[in-house]
Amino acid sequence: MSLDMGIVAAQNMVSAGVVKIGVLTDMSGLYSDIAGQGSVVAVKMAVEDFGGKVPGHPIQVVSADHQNKADVAAGKAREWLDTQQVDMITDLVNSSTALSVIEIGRQKNRMVIVNGAASTKLTNENCSPISINYTYDTYALAKGTAKAITAQGGNSWFFITADYAFGHSLEKDASAVVTANGGKILGASRHPLNASDFSSFLMQAQASKAKVIGLANGSGDNVNSIKAANEFGLARSGTQQLAALLAFITDIHSLKLNVAQGLLLTESFYWDLDEDTRKWSKRFFDKTKRMPTMIQAGNYSSTMHYLKAVQAAGTDDTAAVMARMKATPVNDFFAHNGKIREDGLMVHDYYLFQVKKPSESKYPWDYYQLKSVIPAAAATQPLSASTCPLVKK
């Protein structure tokens, strides 16, 4: 049976006469810079660029703050799906909130597109026929940054890890890359989300004598741990190197180049990569006065891909739209020949960057030097290794 024939019953049906998208994000906490209101802006840009209707029905965007709490995220998702006819929930920065919302989406058979979270659980044991992990994951981050640093002689590691699903996943994936490339793991310390003091964790890292201190955390925690390491004089000591396993352009903007210079990091998007990324990013900047993170760019791209699928399917039915999204390559400023696999992972290229010295930066937000392109095949967990029950072995 063809894809078209398989969804005939759902054709030309849009629930409640409107396609409604919910942006569930961190509006007020440590992830608000990398996602937050900027993610809402990006989704609304996609809706506006699409024309505001699909197929002949209006598109609406609602948003809420999940406060980085899984129970709050689940409660809001349930409210949206039960009483507000939301068709698709997106962003979901923070892996615990993403995992909780995917479960609600699975129960209600509504689409969930994750752009803000990165745990490989999202497309492994917690995969779902209604969910996509679109922007990045911890496997790709580790393959980029950890492999590059280990190859340069950073062959002993100590991790400072955020104590929740994302941090654990990033430490696990980076550790696997380090050991596979001949390195050793000398230990780890785990800190709570939004930690206020990193001195004890850095002291443990110093005592380990590891050549590399891997920061398996994100955004505000990443910024604060790098600032604390700078105050400790770790970079100046010359004996230990910091590795930011997840850092965003907004983190570098907050840190300033004199503190962040030399950091290696992996991202799936950078505003200054080419003419297409610059064109879209400058539009985003005009609305927010900040350059976009990869999460915010991913929200635009995934929303546009979703709306095109709704239009092609003639319905907002989850199964029909998901089939279209998986059957259609992603080709835009965010990804070239991207593909959504059966486990829900959007496969695309990544980029290894090094943060510039202040003297190398020529204009505002000129922060990264491209070191290498990491092809999708090299950055992606093999489908054969996936523990997703949707994958046919």
Coordinates of C-alpha atoms in Angstrom, one line a residue:
M1 CA 0.0 0.0 0.0
S2 CA 1.4 3.4 -0.9
L3 CA 1.9 6.2 1.6
D4 CA -0.9 8.2 0.0
M5 CA -3.3 5.2 0.1
G6 CA -2.4 4.4 3.7
I7 CA -3.6 7.7 5.0
V8 CA -6.7 8.2 2.8
A9 CA -9.0 8.0 5.8
A10 CA -7.2 10.9 7.4
Q11 CA -7.1 13.1 4.4
N12 CA -8.4 16.6 4.5
M13 CA -9.0 16.4 8.3
V14 CA -7.6 19.0 10.7
S15 CA -8.7 18.6 14.3
A16 CA -10.7 21.5 15.7
G17 CA -10.2 23.4 12.4
V18 CA -6.8 24.7 13.5
V19 CA -3.2 23.4 13.5
K20 CA -1.9 24.3 17.0
I21 CA 1.8 24.2 18.0
G22 CA 2.9 24.3 21.7
V23 CA 6.4 25.6 22.6
L24 CA 7.2 24.2 26.0
T25 CA 10.5 25.6 27.2
D26 CA 12.5 27.3 30.0
M27 CA 11.4 30.9 30.1
S28 CA 13.0 31.9 33.3
G29 CA 15.8 29.5 34.4
L30 CA 19.3 28.6 33.4
Y31 CA 18.3 27.4 29.9
S32 CA 16.3 30.5 28.9
D33 CA 19.1 32.0 26.9
I34 CA 19.6 28.9 24.7
A35 CA 15.9 28.3 24.2
G36 CA 13.2 30.3 26.0
Q37 CA 11.6 33.2 24.3
G38 CA 14.0 32.8 21.4
S39 CA 12.5 29.4 20.6
V40 CA 9.0 30.9 20.6
V41 CA 10.2 33.6 18.2
A42 CA 11.8 30.9 15.9
V43 CA 8.6 28.8 15.8
K44 CA 6.5 31.9 15.0
M45 CA 9.0 32.9 12.2
A46 CA 8.4 29.5 10.7
V47 CA 4.6 29.9 10.9
E48 CA 4.8 33.3 9.3
D49 CA 7.1 32.1 6.6
F50 CA 4.8 29.2 5.8
G51 CA 1.9 31.6 5.3
G52 CA 0.0 31.2 8.5
K53 CA -2.4 28.5 7.2
V54 CA -2.2 24.8 6.4
P55 CA -4.1 23.4 4.5
G56 CA -6.5 26.3 4.5
H57 CA -6.7 26.2 8.2
P58 CA -5.1 28.7 10.6
I59 CA -1.9 27.9 12.5
Q60 CA -1.6 29.0 16.1
V61 CA 1.3 29.0 18.5
V62 CA 1.0 28.7 22.3
S63 CA 3.9 28.7 24.8
A64 CA 4.6 28.0 28.4
D65 CA 7.4 27.8 31.0
H66 CA 8.1 24.2 32.2
Q67 CA 10.5 25.6 34.9
N68 CA 12.9 22.7 34.2
K69 CA 10.5 20.4 36.2
A70 CA 9.4 17.1 34.6
D71 CA 6.1 17.2 36.5
V72 CA 5.3 20.7 35.5
A73 CA 6.1 19.9 31.8
A74 CA 3.9 16.7 32.0
G75 CA 1.0 18.7 33.5
K76 CA 1.1 21.4 30.9
A77 CA 1.4 18.9 28.1
R78 CA -1.6 17.0 29.4
E79 CA -3.6 20.2 29.7
W80 CA -2.7 21.3 26.1
L81 CA -3.5 18.0 24.6
D82 CA -6.7 17.4 26.5
T83 CA -8.3 20.8 26.5
Q84 CA -6.6 23.1 23.9
Q85 CA -6.3 20.7 21.0
V86 CA -2.5 21.2 20.6
D87 CA -1.3 19.0 17.7
M88 CA 2.5 19.2 18.3
I89 CA 4.7 20.1 21.2
T90 CA 8.3 21.3 20.6
D91 CA 11.5 22.7 22.1
L92 CA 11.6 20.8 25.5
V93 CA 15.0 22.0 26.6
N94 CA 16.1 19.7 29.5
S95 CA 16.0 15.9 29.0
S96 CA 13.8 15.1 32.0
T97 CA 11.1 17.4 30.7
A98 CA 11.4 16.0 27.2
L99 CA 11.1 12.4 28.4
S100 CA 8.0 13.2 30.5
V101 CA 6.3 15.0 27.6
I102 CA 7.0 12.2 25.2
E103 CA 5.2 9.8 27.5
I104 CA 2.2 12.1 27.6
G105 CA 2.3 12.5 23.8
R106 CA 2.5 8.7 23.4
Q107 CA -0.6 8.3 25.6
K108 CA -2.5 11.0 23.7
N109 CA -1.1 10.1 20.2
R110 CA 0.2 13.6 19.5
M111 CA 3.4 14.7 18.0
V112 CA 6.5 15.7 20.1
I113 CA 9.5 17.3 18.4
V114 CA 12.5 17.6 20.7
N115 CA 15.0 20.4 19.9
G116 CA 16.3 21.3 23.3
A117 CA 17.2 18.0 24.9
A118 CA 20.0 15.7 24.0
S119 CA 19.9 12.4 25.9
T120 CA 20.3 9.4 23.7
K121 CA 17.4 7.8 25.7
L122 CA 15.1 9.9 23.5
T123 CA 15.8 7.7 20.5
N124 CA 16.8 4.5 22.3
E125 CA 14.8 2.9 25.1
N126 CA 12.4 5.9 25.3
C127 CA 11.8 6.2 21.6
S128 CA 8.2 6.5 20.5
P129 CA 6.3 6.5 17.2
I130 CA 5.1 10.1 18.0
S131 CA 8.5 11.7 18.8
I132 CA 11.5 13.1 17.0
N133 CA 14.9 14.2 18.3
Y134 CA 15.8 16.9 15.8
T135 CA 18.7 19.2 16.7
Y136 CA 21.4 17.3 18.6
D137 CA 22.2 14.4 20.9
T138 CA 25.0 13.5 23.3
Y139 CA 26.4 10.8 21.0
A140 CA 27.2 13.4 18.3
L141 CA 28.6 15.9 20.9
A142 CA 30.9 13.3 22.3
K143 CA 32.0 12.0 18.8
G144 CA 33.0 15.6 17.9
T145 CA 34.7 17.1 20.9
A146 CA 35.9 14.1 22.9
K147 CA 37.4 12.4 19.9
A148 CA 39.2 15.6 18.7
I149 CA 40.7 16.3 22.2
T150 CA 41.8 12.7 22.8
A151 CA 43.4 12.6 19.4
Q152 CA 45.4 15.7 20.3
G153 CA 46.9 14.0 23.4
G154 CA 44.2 14.6 26.0
N155 CA 44.1 11.0 26.9
S156 CA 43.1 11.1 30.6
W157 CA 39.7 12.6 31.6
F158 CA 37.8 13.7 34.7
F159 CA 34.2 14.7 34.3
I160 CA 32.1 17.4 36.0
T161 CA 28.6 16.2 35.3
A162 CA 25.1 17.6 35.7
D163 CA 23.3 15.1 37.8
Y164 CA 20.3 14.3 35.6
A165 CA 19.5 12.3 32.4
F166 CA 21.3 14.6 30.0
G167 CA 24.5 14.9 32.0
H168 CA 24.7 11.2 32.6
S169 CA 24.2 10.5 28.9
L170 CA 26.8 13.0 27.9
E171 CA 29.4 11.6 30.3
K172 CA 28.6 8.0 29.2
D173 CA 28.9 8.8 25.5
A174 CA 32.1 10.9 25.9
S175 CA 33.7 8.2 28.1
A176 CA 33.0 5.6 25.4
V177 CA 34.7 7.8 22.8
V178 CA 37.7 8.5 25.0
T179 CA 38.3 4.8 25.9
A180 CA 37.7 3.7 22.2
N181 CA 40.5 6.1 21.2
G182 CA 43.0 4.9 23.8
G183 CA 42.2 7.3 26.7
K184 CA 41.4 6.7 30.3
I185 CA 38.6 7.9 32.6
L186 CA 40.0 8.9 36.0
G187 CA 36.8 9.8 37.7
A188 CA 33.8 12.1 37.8
S189 CA 31.9 14.4 40.2
R190 CA 28.2 15.2 39.8
H191 CA 26.5 18.5 40.6
P192 CA 22.9 19.5 40.9
L193 CA 21.1 21.4 38.2
N194 CA 21.7 25.1 38.5
A195 CA 24.6 24.7 40.9
S196 CA 25.8 27.8 42.7
D197 CA 29.4 26.8 43.6
F198 CA 31.7 24.6 41.5
S199 CA 34.8 24.9 43.7
S200 CA 34.5 21.5 45.3
F201 CA 34.0 19.8 41.9
L202 CA 37.0 21.6 40.4
M203 CA 39.2 20.6 43.4
Q204 CA 38.3 17.0 42.8
A205 CA 39.2 17.5 39.1
Q206 CA 42.5 19.1 39.9
A207 CA 43.3 16.3 42.4
S208 CA 42.7 13.6 39.7
K209 CA 45.6 15.0 37.6
A210 CA 43.6 14.3 34.5
K211 CA 44.8 16.1 31.4
V212 CA 41.2 17.0 30.5
I213 CA 38.3 18.2 32.6
G214 CA 35.2 17.3 30.7
L215 CA 32.2 19.5 31.4
A216 CA 29.2 17.3 30.9
N217 CA 26.6 20.0 31.7
G218 CA 24.9 22.8 29.8
S219 CA 24.2 26.5 29.5
G220 CA 24.2 28.3 32.9
D221 CA 26.0 25.4 34.6
N222 CA 28.5 25.3 31.8
V223 CA 29.1 29.1 31.9
N224 CA 29.5 29.0 35.7
S225 CA 31.9 26.1 35.7
I226 CA 34.1 27.7 33.0
K227 CA 34.1 30.9 34.9
A228 CA 35.1 29.1 38.1
A229 CA 37.8 27.1 36.3
N230 CA 39.2 30.4 35.0
E231 CA 39.3 31.8 38.5
F232 CA 41.1 28.7 39.6
G233 CA 43.7 29.3 37.0
L234 CA 43.3 25.9 35.3
A235 CA 43.9 27.1 31.8
R236 CA 46.9 29.2 32.9
S237 CA 48.4 26.2 34.7
G238 CA 49.0 24.4 31.3
T239 CA 48.6 21.0 32.9
Q240 CA 44.8 20.6 32.5
Q241 CA 42.5 21.5 29.6
L242 CA 38.8 22.2 29.8
A243 CA 36.5 20.4 27.3
A244 CA 33.0 21.9 26.9
L245 CA 31.0 18.9 25.8
L246 CA 28.0 21.1 25.3
A247 CA 28.3 24.9 24.7
F248 CA 26.2 27.4 22.9
I249 CA 26.9 30.6 21.1
T250 CA 25.1 32.5 23.9
D251 CA 27.4 30.8 26.5
I252 CA 30.4 32.2 24.7
H253 CA 28.7 35.6 24.4
S254 CA 28.2 35.6 28.2
L255 CA 31.7 34.3 29.0
K256 CA 33.5 36.7 26.5
L257 CA 36.4 35.6 24.3
N258 CA 39.1 36.4 26.8
V259 CA 37.7 33.6 29.1
A260 CA 36.3 31.2 26.4
Q261 CA 39.1 31.4 23.9
G262 CA 40.6 28.1 22.8
L263 CA 37.6 25.9 23.8
L264 CA 36.7 23.1 21.4
L265 CA 33.0 22.4 21.0
T266 CA 30.6 20.7 18.7
E267 CA 27.4 22.2 17.4
S268 CA 24.9 21.4 14.7
F269 CA 24.5 25.0 13.6
Y270 CA 26.4 28.3 13.6
W271 CA 24.9 31.6 12.4
D272 CA 28.0 32.5 10.4
L273 CA 28.6 29.2 8.5
D274 CA 27.3 30.4 5.1
E275 CA 25.1 32.9 3.3
D276 CA 21.9 30.9 4.1
T277 CA 22.7 30.7 7.9
R278 CA 23.6 34.4 8.0
K279 CA 20.4 35.5 6.1
W280 CA 18.1 33.7 8.5
S281 CA 20.1 34.5 11.6
K282 CA 20.1 38.2 10.9
R283 CA 16.3 38.1 10.6
F284 CA 16.2 36.4 14.0
F285 CA 18.6 38.9 15.4
D286 CA 16.4 41.8 14.3
K287 CA 13.6 40.3 16.5
T288 CA 15.7 39.3 19.5
K289 CA 18.9 41.3 19.4
R290 CA 20.8 38.0 19.8
M291 CA 22.2 35.5 17.4
P292 CA 20.3 32.1 17.5
T293 CA 21.5 29.0 19.2
M294 CA 21.3 25.6 17.4
I295 CA 18.2 24.9 19.5
Q296 CA 16.4 28.0 18.2
A297 CA 17.4 27.3 14.6
G298 CA 16.3 23.7 15.0
N299 CA 12.9 24.8 16.3
Y300 CA 12.4 26.9 13.1
S301 CA 13.6 24.1 10.8
S302 CA 11.6 21.3 12.5
T303 CA 8.4 23.4 12.6
M304 CA 8.7 24.2 8.9
H305 CA 9.3 20.5 8.2
Y306 CA 6.3 19.6 10.3
L307 CA 4.0 22.1 8.5
K308 CA 5.1 21.0 5.1
A309 CA 4.2 17.4 6.1
V310 CA 0.8 18.5 7.4
Q311 CA 0.2 20.2 4.1
A312 CA 1.3 17.2 2.1
A313 CA -0.7 14.8 4.1
G314 CA -3.8 17.0 4.1
T315 CA -4.3 16.4 7.8
D316 CA -2.8 16.9 11.3
D317 CA -3.2 13.2 12.1
T318 CA 0.0 12.2 13.9
A319 CA 0.7 9.0 12.1
A320 CA 0.1 10.5 8.7
V321 CA 2.3 13.5 9.4
M322 CA 5.1 11.5 11.0
A323 CA 5.1 9.2 7.9
R324 CA 5.5 12.3 5.6
M325 CA 8.3 13.8 7.8
K326 CA 10.3 10.5 7.8
A327 CA 9.8 10.1 4.1
T328 CA 11.0 13.6 3.2
P329 CA 14.6 14.8 3.4
V330 CA 15.4 18.0 5.3
N331 CA 17.1 20.6 3.1
D332 CA 17.3 24.1 4.5
F333 CA 19.8 26.5 6.2
F334 CA 19.9 24.1 9.2
A335 CA 20.5 20.8 7.5
H336 CA 21.5 19.4 4.1
N337 CA 20.0 16.0 3.2
G338 CA 18.9 15.5 6.8
K339 CA 16.8 12.4 7.4
I340 CA 14.5 11.3 10.2
R341 CA 15.2 7.7 11.0
E342 CA 12.7 5.1 12.2
D343 CA 13.9 5.6 15.8
G344 CA 13.0 9.3 15.5
L345 CA 16.6 10.7 15.3
M346 CA 17.1 13.4 12.7
V347 CA 20.4 12.5 11.1
H348 CA 22.6 15.4 9.9
D349 CA 26.1 16.9 9.8
Y350 CA 27.8 18.5 12.9
Y351 CA 30.7 20.9 13.1
L352 CA 33.7 21.0 15.4
F353 CA 34.6 24.6 16.3
Q354 CA 37.3 26.3 18.3
V355 CA 36.5 29.6 20.1
K356 CA 38.5 32.4 18.7
K357 CA 41.0 34.6 20.5
P358 CA 39.7 38.2 21.0
S359 CA 42.2 39.4 18.4
E360 CA 40.7 37.0 15.8
S361 CA 37.2 38.2 16.1
K362 CA 36.4 40.8 13.4
Y363 CA 32.7 41.7 14.1
P364 CA 30.0 41.1 16.8
W365 CA 29.2 37.5 17.5
D366 CA 32.2 36.4 15.4
Y367 CA 33.2 33.7 17.9
Y368 CA 33.9 30.4 16.1
Q369 CA 36.6 29.0 13.9
L370 CA 35.5 25.9 12.0
K371 CA 37.9 23.1 12.6
S372 CA 36.1 20.3 10.7
V373 CA 32.8 19.1 9.4
I374 CA 31.6 15.9 11.1
P375 CA 29.6 14.0 8.5
A376 CA 26.2 12.6 9.6
A377 CA 27.4 9.0 9.3
A378 CA 30.3 9.7 11.7
A379 CA 28.3 11.8 14.2
T380 CA 25.3 9.4 14.5
Q381 CA 24.8 6.3 16.6
P382 CA 24.4 3.3 14.1
L383 CA 20.9 2.3 13.7
S384 CA 21.9 -1.3 14.4
A385 CA 23.0 -0.2 17.9
S386 CA 19.7 1.4 18.7
T387 CA 17.7 -0.1 21.5
C388 CA 14.5 1.5 20.2
P389 CA 11.8 -1.1 19.8
L390 CA 10.6 0.6 16.6
V391 CA 13.9 -0.4 14.8
K392 CA 13.6 -3.6 12.8
K393 CA 16.6 -5.8 13.6

